[in-house]
Short mmCIF file of C-alpha atoms and ligand atoms in Angstrom, two decimals:
data_model
loop_
_atom_site.label_atom_id
_atom_site.label_comp_id
_atom_site.label_asym_id
_atom_site.label_seq_id
_atom_site.Cartn_x
_atom_site.Cartn_y
_atom_site.Cartn_z
CA MET G 297 0.00 0.00 0.00
CA THR G 298 1.40 3.33 -0.93
CA SER G 299 0.42 6.55 0.61
CA THR G 300 0.06 9.62 -1.43
CA ARG G 301 -2.28 11.26 1.03
CA TYR G 302 0.19 13.26 2.74
CA PRO G 303 0.58 14.19 6.38
CA ILE G 304 1.55 17.47 8.03
CA ALA G 305 1.51 19.46 4.80
CA SER G 306 -2.14 18.65 4.24
CA SER G 307 -4.77 21.20 5.05
CA GLY G 308 -7.30 21.08 7.85
CA ASN G 309 -10.48 19.09 8.12
CA SER G 310 -11.96 20.37 4.92
CA SER G 311 -13.43 17.27 3.51
CA ILE G 312 -15.43 15.02 5.74
CA CYS G 313 -18.95 15.25 4.45
CA ALA G 314 -17.71 17.95 2.14
CA SER G 315 -21.04 18.15 0.40
CA SER G 316 -22.65 19.30 3.58
CA GLY G 317 -20.45 22.33 3.75
CA ASN G 318 -18.46 23.75 6.57
CA LEU G 319 -16.91 21.13 8.77
CA CYS G 320 -17.04 23.20 11.89
CA ARG G 321 -20.78 23.42 11.50
CA ARG G 322 -20.99 19.78 10.54
CA PHE G 323 -19.29 18.64 13.71
CA LYS G 324 -22.25 19.79 15.70
CA SER G 325 -24.26 16.89 14.31
CA ILE G 326 -22.13 14.02 13.12
CA ASP G 327 -24.44 11.18 12.18
CA HIS G 328 -24.71 8.13 9.99
CA THR G 329 -25.51 10.14 6.89
CA CYS G 330 -21.87 11.06 6.91
CA ASN G 331 -20.56 8.75 4.23
CA GLU G 332 -17.61 10.51 2.70
CA ARG G 333 -15.25 7.62 1.94
CA THR G 334 -11.95 9.22 1.27
CA ALA G 335 -12.08 12.08 3.66
CA GLY G 336 -9.44 12.49 6.25
CA VAL G 337 -10.28 13.99 9.58
CA THR G 338 -7.45 15.47 11.59
CA VAL G 339 -7.48 14.11 15.12
CA GLN G 340 -4.45 15.91 16.51
CA ARG G 341 -2.11 18.54 15.14
CA ARG G 342 0.73 20.20 16.95
CA GLY G 343 3.66 22.28 15.84
CA ARG G 344 2.67 25.92 16.11
CA TYR G 345 2.32 25.83 19.87
CA ASP G 346 -0.41 28.41 19.76
CA ILE G 347 -2.48 26.59 22.39
CA GLU G 348 -1.90 24.54 25.53
CA PHE G 349 -2.32 20.76 25.63
CA ASN G 350 -2.20 20.57 29.42
CA ARG G 351 -5.95 20.25 29.80
CA THR G 352 -8.73 18.47 31.66
CA PHE G 353 -10.55 15.30 30.72
CA SER G 354 -13.61 17.31 29.83
CA GLU G 355 -11.58 19.42 27.39
CA TYR G 356 -10.06 16.34 25.76
CA GLU G 357 -13.55 14.93 25.48
CA LYS G 358 -14.94 18.01 23.73
CA GLY G 359 -11.89 18.92 21.68
CA PHE G 360 -10.03 22.21 21.44
CA GLY G 361 -8.03 24.37 19.07
CA ASP G 362 -8.26 25.17 15.41
CA PHE G 363 -10.45 22.57 13.67
CA CYS G 364 -10.60 24.18 10.27
CA GLY G 365 -7.31 25.99 9.86
CA GLU G 366 -3.71 24.99 10.38
CA GLY G 367 -3.25 25.71 14.05
CA ASP G 368 -2.79 23.19 16.82
CA MET G 369 -5.84 21.17 17.71
CA TRP G 370 -7.39 18.09 19.31
CA LEU G 371 -10.54 16.79 17.67
CA GLY G 372 -12.17 15.50 20.84
CA LEU G 373 -12.77 11.97 22.07
CA ASP G 374 -16.50 12.27 21.71
CA ARG G 375 -16.22 13.10 17.99
CA MET G 376 -13.69 10.33 17.40
CA GLN G 377 -16.01 7.87 19.07
CA LYS G 378 -19.02 8.98 17.03
CA LEU G 379 -17.13 8.92 13.74
CA THR G 380 -15.61 5.48 14.24
CA GLN G 381 -19.04 3.99 14.80
CA TYR G 382 -19.57 4.21 11.05
CA GLY G 383 -17.41 2.50 8.49
CA ARG G 384 -13.77 1.48 8.82
CA TRP G 385 -11.02 3.95 9.49
CA THR G 386 -7.28 3.99 9.20
CA LEU G 387 -5.23 6.01 11.65
CA GLN G 388 -2.34 7.88 10.07
CA ILE G 389 0.30 9.33 12.33
CA SER G 390 3.08 11.60 11.16
CA MET G 391 5.77 13.42 13.05
CA ARG G 392 8.93 15.40 12.56
CA ASN G 393 12.14 14.87 14.49
CA PHE G 394 13.35 17.77 16.56
CA SER G 395 16.99 16.97 15.77
CA ASP G 396 16.97 16.75 11.97
CA ASN G 397 13.42 17.67 10.96
CA ALA G 398 12.98 14.27 9.28
CA LEU G 399 9.38 13.29 8.58
CA LEU G 400 8.21 9.86 9.72
CA TRP G 401 4.75 8.39 9.32
CA GLY G 402 2.78 5.19 9.74
CA GLU G 403 -0.75 3.94 9.20
CA TRP G 404 -2.71 1.47 11.30
CA GLU G 405 -5.92 -0.18 10.14
CA ASP G 406 -9.21 -0.49 12.02
CA PHE G 407 -8.86 2.58 14.20
CA PHE G 408 -11.72 2.68 16.68
CA ILE G 409 -12.52 4.72 19.77
CA HIS G 410 -14.79 3.06 22.32
CA PRO G 411 -17.48 4.92 24.26
CA ALA G 412 -17.13 7.10 27.33
CA PRO G 413 -15.95 7.09 30.02
CA PHE G 414 -12.81 5.20 28.97
CA TYR G 415 -12.60 5.99 25.25
CA ASN G 416 -10.24 3.03 24.78
CA ILE G 417 -8.29 3.11 21.54
CA THR G 418 -8.14 0.01 19.38
CA PHE G 419 -6.43 -0.49 16.04
CA GLY G 420 -5.14 -3.33 13.92
CA LYS G 421 -1.78 -3.87 12.32
CA MET G 422 0.41 -1.27 10.73
CA VAL G 423 -0.39 -1.23 7.03
CA ALA G 424 1.99 1.41 5.69
CA ARG G 425 4.91 3.41 6.96
CA SER G 426 7.79 5.56 5.95
CA GLN G 427 11.06 3.65 5.78
CA ASN G 428 12.49 5.60 8.66
CA LEU G 429 9.71 4.67 11.11
CA ARG G 430 10.36 1.70 13.35
CA ASN G 431 7.49 0.25 15.33
CA THR G 432 9.22 -2.46 17.26
CA THR G 433 7.95 -3.51 20.64
CA ASP G 434 11.48 -4.47 21.70
CA ASN G 435 12.13 -2.58 24.92
CA GLY G 436 8.70 -1.05 24.57
CA GLY G 437 8.32 1.25 21.64
CA GLY G 438 5.77 2.19 19.07
CA LEU G 439 2.04 2.58 19.23
CA ASP G 440 1.29 -1.09 19.91
CA TYR G 441 1.85 -0.46 23.61
CA ASN G 442 -1.27 1.72 23.67
CA ARG G 443 -3.61 -0.75 21.99
CA GLY G 444 -6.82 -1.15 23.97
CA ARG G 445 -5.91 1.46 26.58
CA ALA G 446 -8.22 3.98 28.16
CA PHE G 447 -7.72 7.73 27.85
CA SER G 448 -6.33 9.52 30.89
CA THR G 449 -5.69 13.11 31.86
CA HIS G 450 -4.15 14.73 34.91
CA ASP G 451 -7.60 15.02 36.45
CA ARG G 452 -8.83 11.54 35.48
CA ASP G 453 -6.42 8.67 35.97
CA GLN G 454 -7.57 5.68 33.91
CA ASP G 455 -4.09 4.35 33.24
CA GLU G 456 -2.66 1.15 34.67
CA TRP G 457 0.36 2.63 36.37
CA SER G 458 0.27 3.14 40.15
CA GLY G 459 0.82 6.88 39.60
CA ASN G 460 -0.81 9.27 37.14
CA CYS G 461 0.93 9.21 33.75
CA ALA G 462 -0.61 12.42 32.45
CA ALA G 463 0.31 14.38 35.56
CA SER G 464 3.84 12.96 35.57
CA ASP G 465 4.47 13.15 31.85
CA GLY G 466 3.87 16.72 30.86
CA GLY G 467 0.19 17.25 31.59
CA GLY G 468 -1.38 16.25 28.28
CA GLY G 469 -3.97 13.50 27.96
CA TRP G 470 -3.25 10.24 26.14
CA TRP G 471 -4.16 6.55 25.89
CA PHE G 472 -1.63 5.63 28.53
CA TYR G 473 -0.98 2.08 29.73
CA ARG G 474 1.87 2.20 32.21
CA CYS G 475 2.48 5.47 30.46
CA SER G 476 3.48 5.49 26.80
CA TYR G 477 6.22 5.24 24.20
CA MET G 478 4.39 7.58 21.84
CA TYR G 479 3.17 10.86 23.28
CA PHE G 480 2.37 13.95 21.27
CA ASN G 481 0.41 15.91 23.87
CA GLY G 482 3.30 16.33 26.29
CA ASN G 483 5.74 19.15 26.79
CA ARG G 484 7.01 21.06 23.81
CA THR G 485 10.49 19.96 22.77
CA ILE G 486 12.82 22.91 23.15
CA SER G 487 16.22 21.21 23.41
CA ASP G 488 17.91 17.88 22.70
CA ARG G 489 17.82 16.99 26.34
CA ILE G 490 15.62 13.92 26.81
CA ASP G 491 13.45 14.01 29.88
CA GLY G 492 11.83 10.58 30.19
CA GLY G 493 8.58 10.49 28.30
CA LYS G 494 7.57 14.03 29.18
CA GLN G 495 8.21 15.72 25.87
CA MET G 496 6.63 15.18 22.49
CA SER G 497 8.33 11.94 21.63
CA TYR G 498 8.30 8.51 20.07
CA GLN G 499 10.25 5.60 21.46
CA ASP G 500 11.08 3.27 18.60
CA GLY G 501 12.79 0.52 20.57
CA SER G 502 16.23 2.10 20.30
CA GLY G 503 15.59 5.12 22.46
CA TRP G 504 13.50 8.27 22.82
CA ILE G 505 13.30 10.42 19.72
CA LEU G 506 12.06 13.92 20.40
CA LYS G 507 9.55 15.49 18.06
CA SER G 508 8.96 19.03 16.93
CA SER G 509 5.55 18.47 15.34
CA SER G 510 2.91 15.80 14.96
CA GLN G 511 -0.30 15.07 13.16
CA MET G 512 -2.81 12.28 13.62
CA LYS G 513 -5.46 11.76 11.04
CA MET G 514 -8.32 9.29 10.64
CA ILE G 515 -9.12 8.25 7.10
CA ARG G 516 -12.29 6.42 6.15
CA VAL G 517 -11.51 3.41 3.99
CA ASP G 518 -14.80 1.49 3.84
CA1 LIG X 131 -2.79 5.25 37.48
#
């Protein structure tokens, strides 16, 4: 499978249910009539640092930021859950390294967000990736570690660690297990100094790789 739909450079959520017009308006009433098959919906985008990601569970549930432009944003767990009820979706994740600005991306099939209050994330196997993305589970690493996990924030601990991953790891919400090897809602990377899993980072089995930007997108495939 090749991927020509391209991450990071792509524009905002302009196309889901494009025929119904403005997406921002459309999001107020996502329903089963939404049958756009090739649309991509941006789930998370970060790189401008124009908004904070250290937020409450309720904010992660509702979503925040710039849905229709190019600014940083989080779609909202409630919207993800509603959208994934219909059809099959692929999750595309792309990120840029802080150190060399290299772009890495991968796609996982059967992305699904379960209902509140846990909003567990499930997904199938990786179906496409850039050559420079490793997803090994050796020594942890990759997204596989998060499969099936509930969403946690600093004010709602639903992770399986004895402490609170979100509170310890930079304040942003995520589908933590005993924390995470992929974490894009953490602290902004401002230097090469690695600080556990607190910064925007991806652990590929060989070590933490700090990120300067990220984008997660859900793409309807069926
Ligand atoms: Ca915990």
